[in-house]
Amino acid sequence: ETNDEGVFVAAVKVSASAEYTAVAPGETNEDPEVTSAPVTVLAKVDMTARTRDLSPERGTKIEITARMKPSYPGSEAVLQRKKDSGWGNVMKDKATDTGFKFKLKANWKGKRIFRVTWIKPEGADHEPGSSNRLKIKPKKPRDDDGRNRGGRG
């Protein structure tokens, strides 16, 4: 399809980075095909974030892990928290062969939403991507009798 200026435009969802070339047939059988110059299209990395407990006891340490396909050992990702005006950075980690690990203390009230976003290193043949969102809502700490502290049982 061409836009108003006569420029060819195509929207494609790619699963792998590749070079693409557009080919258009001639107006008649005698006209040659018209071929565009190759264009490199980079696929986004596939990020998956997990935590063992979405309702940890308030004040306990939690770990959020993230895996990425394809892997880029040594690259960085940032754990981000949803805020009113977008996403705020919480902390960074460097990738190992198994992905990323973020450790933090669940010392807040209410829910917080987190995601992990990969920071594209120079020369990488994929676009940055973000993980699924994790809603973490700590619960009240329990006393030695198994009851919630500071409130009704």
Short mmCIF file of C-alpha atoms in Angstrom, two decimals:
data_model
loop_
_atom_site.label_atom_id
_atom_site.label_comp_id
_atom_site.label_asym_id
_atom_site.label_seq_id
_atom_site.Cartn_x
_atom_site.Cartn_y
_atom_site.Cartn_z
CA GLU A 1 0.00 0.00 0.00
CA THR A 2 1.26 3.53 -0.69
CA ASN A 3 0.61 6.60 1.41
CA ASP A 4 -0.41 10.08 0.15
CA GLU A 5 3.16 10.88 -0.91
CA GLY A 6 3.44 7.67 -2.94
CA VAL A 7 5.70 5.95 -0.38
CA PHE A 8 5.18 2.22 0.09
CA VAL A 9 4.07 1.39 3.65
CA ALA A 10 3.59 -2.06 5.18
CA ALA A 11 2.82 -3.06 8.76
CA VAL A 12 4.11 -6.51 9.63
CA LYS A 13 4.59 -8.28 12.94
CA VAL A 14 7.93 -10.05 12.91
CA SER A 15 9.15 -12.83 15.19
CA ALA A 16 12.77 -12.64 14.03
CA SER A 17 14.98 -9.81 12.88
CA ALA A 18 15.48 -9.86 9.11
CA GLU A 19 15.93 -7.81 5.96
CA TYR A 20 12.77 -7.22 3.95
CA THR A 21 12.34 -6.20 0.32
CA ALA A 22 9.08 -5.07 -1.27
CA VAL A 23 8.33 -6.35 -4.76
CA ALA A 24 5.55 -4.88 -6.92
CA PRO A 25 4.44 -6.30 -10.25
CA GLY A 26 4.62 -4.14 -13.37
CA GLU A 27 1.46 -2.46 -14.60
CA THR A 28 1.35 -4.79 -17.60
CA ASN A 29 2.91 -8.17 -18.35
CA GLU A 30 5.65 -6.42 -20.37
CA ASP A 31 6.64 -4.09 -17.49
CA PRO A 32 9.33 -5.39 -15.13
CA GLU A 33 8.77 -5.90 -11.41
CA VAL A 34 9.79 -3.03 -9.19
CA THR A 35 11.90 -3.94 -6.16
CA SER A 36 12.65 -1.74 -3.16
CA ALA A 37 15.99 -1.47 -1.41
CA PRO A 38 16.27 -3.91 1.52
CA VAL A 39 15.10 -2.64 4.91
CA THR A 40 16.29 -4.18 8.18
CA VAL A 41 13.45 -4.83 10.63
CA LEU A 42 14.39 -5.72 14.20
CA ALA A 43 12.12 -7.99 16.25
CA LYS A 44 11.48 -7.20 19.92
CA VAL A 45 12.94 -9.47 22.56
CA ASP A 46 10.43 -11.68 24.38
CA MET A 47 10.52 -10.91 28.13
CA THR A 48 8.76 -12.95 30.83
CA ALA A 49 8.76 -11.85 34.50
CA ARG A 50 7.85 -14.02 37.50
CA THR A 51 7.80 -14.00 41.26
CA ARG A 52 6.97 -16.83 43.65
CA ASP A 53 4.38 -14.88 45.62
CA LEU A 54 2.17 -12.02 44.47
CA SER A 55 0.93 -11.58 48.07
CA PRO A 56 4.03 -11.80 50.25
CA GLU A 57 3.96 -10.86 53.91
CA ARG A 58 4.75 -7.15 54.25
CA GLY A 59 8.39 -6.59 55.19
CA THR A 60 9.69 -9.81 53.62
CA LYS A 61 12.21 -9.95 50.80
CA ILE A 62 10.90 -10.92 47.39
CA GLU A 63 12.66 -11.88 44.19
CA ILE A 64 11.47 -11.01 40.71
CA THR A 65 13.11 -12.96 37.91
CA ALA A 66 12.94 -12.34 34.18
CA ARG A 67 13.85 -14.47 31.19
CA MET A 68 14.47 -13.14 27.75
CA LYS A 69 14.49 -14.71 24.29
CA PRO A 70 16.91 -14.55 22.70
CA SER A 71 19.34 -14.19 25.60
CA TYR A 72 21.99 -11.48 25.66
CA PRO A 73 24.30 -12.40 28.59
CA GLY A 74 25.99 -9.30 30.00
CA SER A 75 23.26 -6.93 28.79
CA GLU A 76 21.16 -4.97 31.28
CA ALA A 77 17.52 -4.77 32.21
CA VAL A 78 15.71 -2.49 34.61
CA LEU A 79 12.94 -3.37 37.06
CA GLN A 80 10.27 -0.68 36.69
CA ARG A 81 7.31 0.31 38.86
CA LYS A 82 4.07 1.75 37.46
CA LYS A 83 3.45 5.31 38.57
CA ASP A 84 0.71 7.82 37.73
CA SER A 85 2.86 9.43 35.06
CA GLY A 86 4.34 6.26 33.51
CA TRP A 87 7.07 3.89 34.64
CA GLY A 88 9.81 4.63 37.18
CA ASN A 89 13.08 2.73 37.40
CA VAL A 90 13.61 0.75 40.61
CA MET A 91 16.91 -1.08 39.98
CA LYS A 92 19.11 -2.59 37.25
CA ASP A 93 20.60 -6.05 36.79
CA LYS A 94 23.06 -7.62 34.35
CA ALA A 95 21.91 -10.69 32.43
CA THR A 96 23.34 -14.13 33.07
CA ASP A 97 22.65 -17.17 30.90
CA THR A 98 19.42 -17.66 32.87
CA GLY A 99 18.17 -14.06 32.79
CA PHE A 100 17.76 -11.33 35.40
CA LYS A 101 17.15 -11.27 39.20
CA PHE A 102 15.83 -8.39 41.25
CA LYS A 103 15.57 -8.57 45.07
CA LEU A 104 13.57 -6.05 47.05
CA LYS A 105 11.69 -5.72 50.32
CA ALA A 106 7.88 -5.74 50.13
CA ASN A 107 7.50 -2.94 52.68
CA TRP A 108 4.61 -1.04 51.08
CA LYS A 109 0.86 -1.02 51.65
CA GLY A 110 -1.52 -1.62 48.80
CA LYS A 111 -0.57 -2.98 45.38
CA ARG A 112 2.34 -2.08 43.15
CA ILE A 113 2.74 -3.03 39.52
CA PHE A 114 6.17 -4.01 38.20
CA ARG A 115 7.67 -4.98 34.85
CA VAL A 116 11.17 -5.67 33.52
CA THR A 117 12.47 -3.76 30.49
CA TRP A 118 15.56 -4.79 28.53
CA ILE A 119 18.10 -2.07 27.71
CA LYS A 120 19.35 -2.65 24.17
CA PRO A 121 23.16 -2.77 23.96
CA GLU A 122 24.91 -1.27 20.96
CA GLY A 123 24.97 -3.67 18.04
CA ALA A 124 22.14 -5.90 19.28
CA ASP A 125 19.93 -7.21 16.47
CA HIS A 126 16.67 -6.96 18.46
CA GLU A 127 14.55 -4.07 19.69
CA PRO A 128 14.05 -3.49 23.43
CA GLY A 129 11.04 -5.14 25.00
CA SER A 130 9.19 -5.19 28.30
CA SER A 131 7.83 -8.12 30.27
CA ASN A 132 4.36 -8.90 31.47
CA ARG A 133 3.15 -6.89 34.48
CA LEU A 134 3.27 -8.28 38.01
CA LYS A 135 0.76 -6.92 40.56
CA ILE A 136 2.26 -7.41 44.01
CA LYS A 137 0.12 -6.68 47.08
CA PRO A 138 1.80 -7.48 50.41
CA LYS A 139 -0.41 -8.76 53.20
CA LYS A 140 -0.20 -7.76 56.85
CA PRO A 141 2.54 -9.47 58.86
CA ARG A 142 1.44 -12.23 61.23
CA ASP A 143 2.39 -12.50 64.89
CA ASP A 144 3.62 -15.68 66.59
CA ASP A 145 0.03 -16.89 67.04
CA GLY A 146 -0.63 -16.70 63.29
CA ARG A 147 -2.85 -13.63 63.57
CA ASN A 148 -2.42 -10.41 61.61
CA ARG A 149 -0.56 -7.75 63.57
CA GLY A 150 -2.04 -4.31 64.06
CA GLY A 151 -5.59 -5.13 63.11
CA ARG A 152 -8.40 -7.62 63.33
CA GLY A 153 -7.53 -11.29 63.06
#
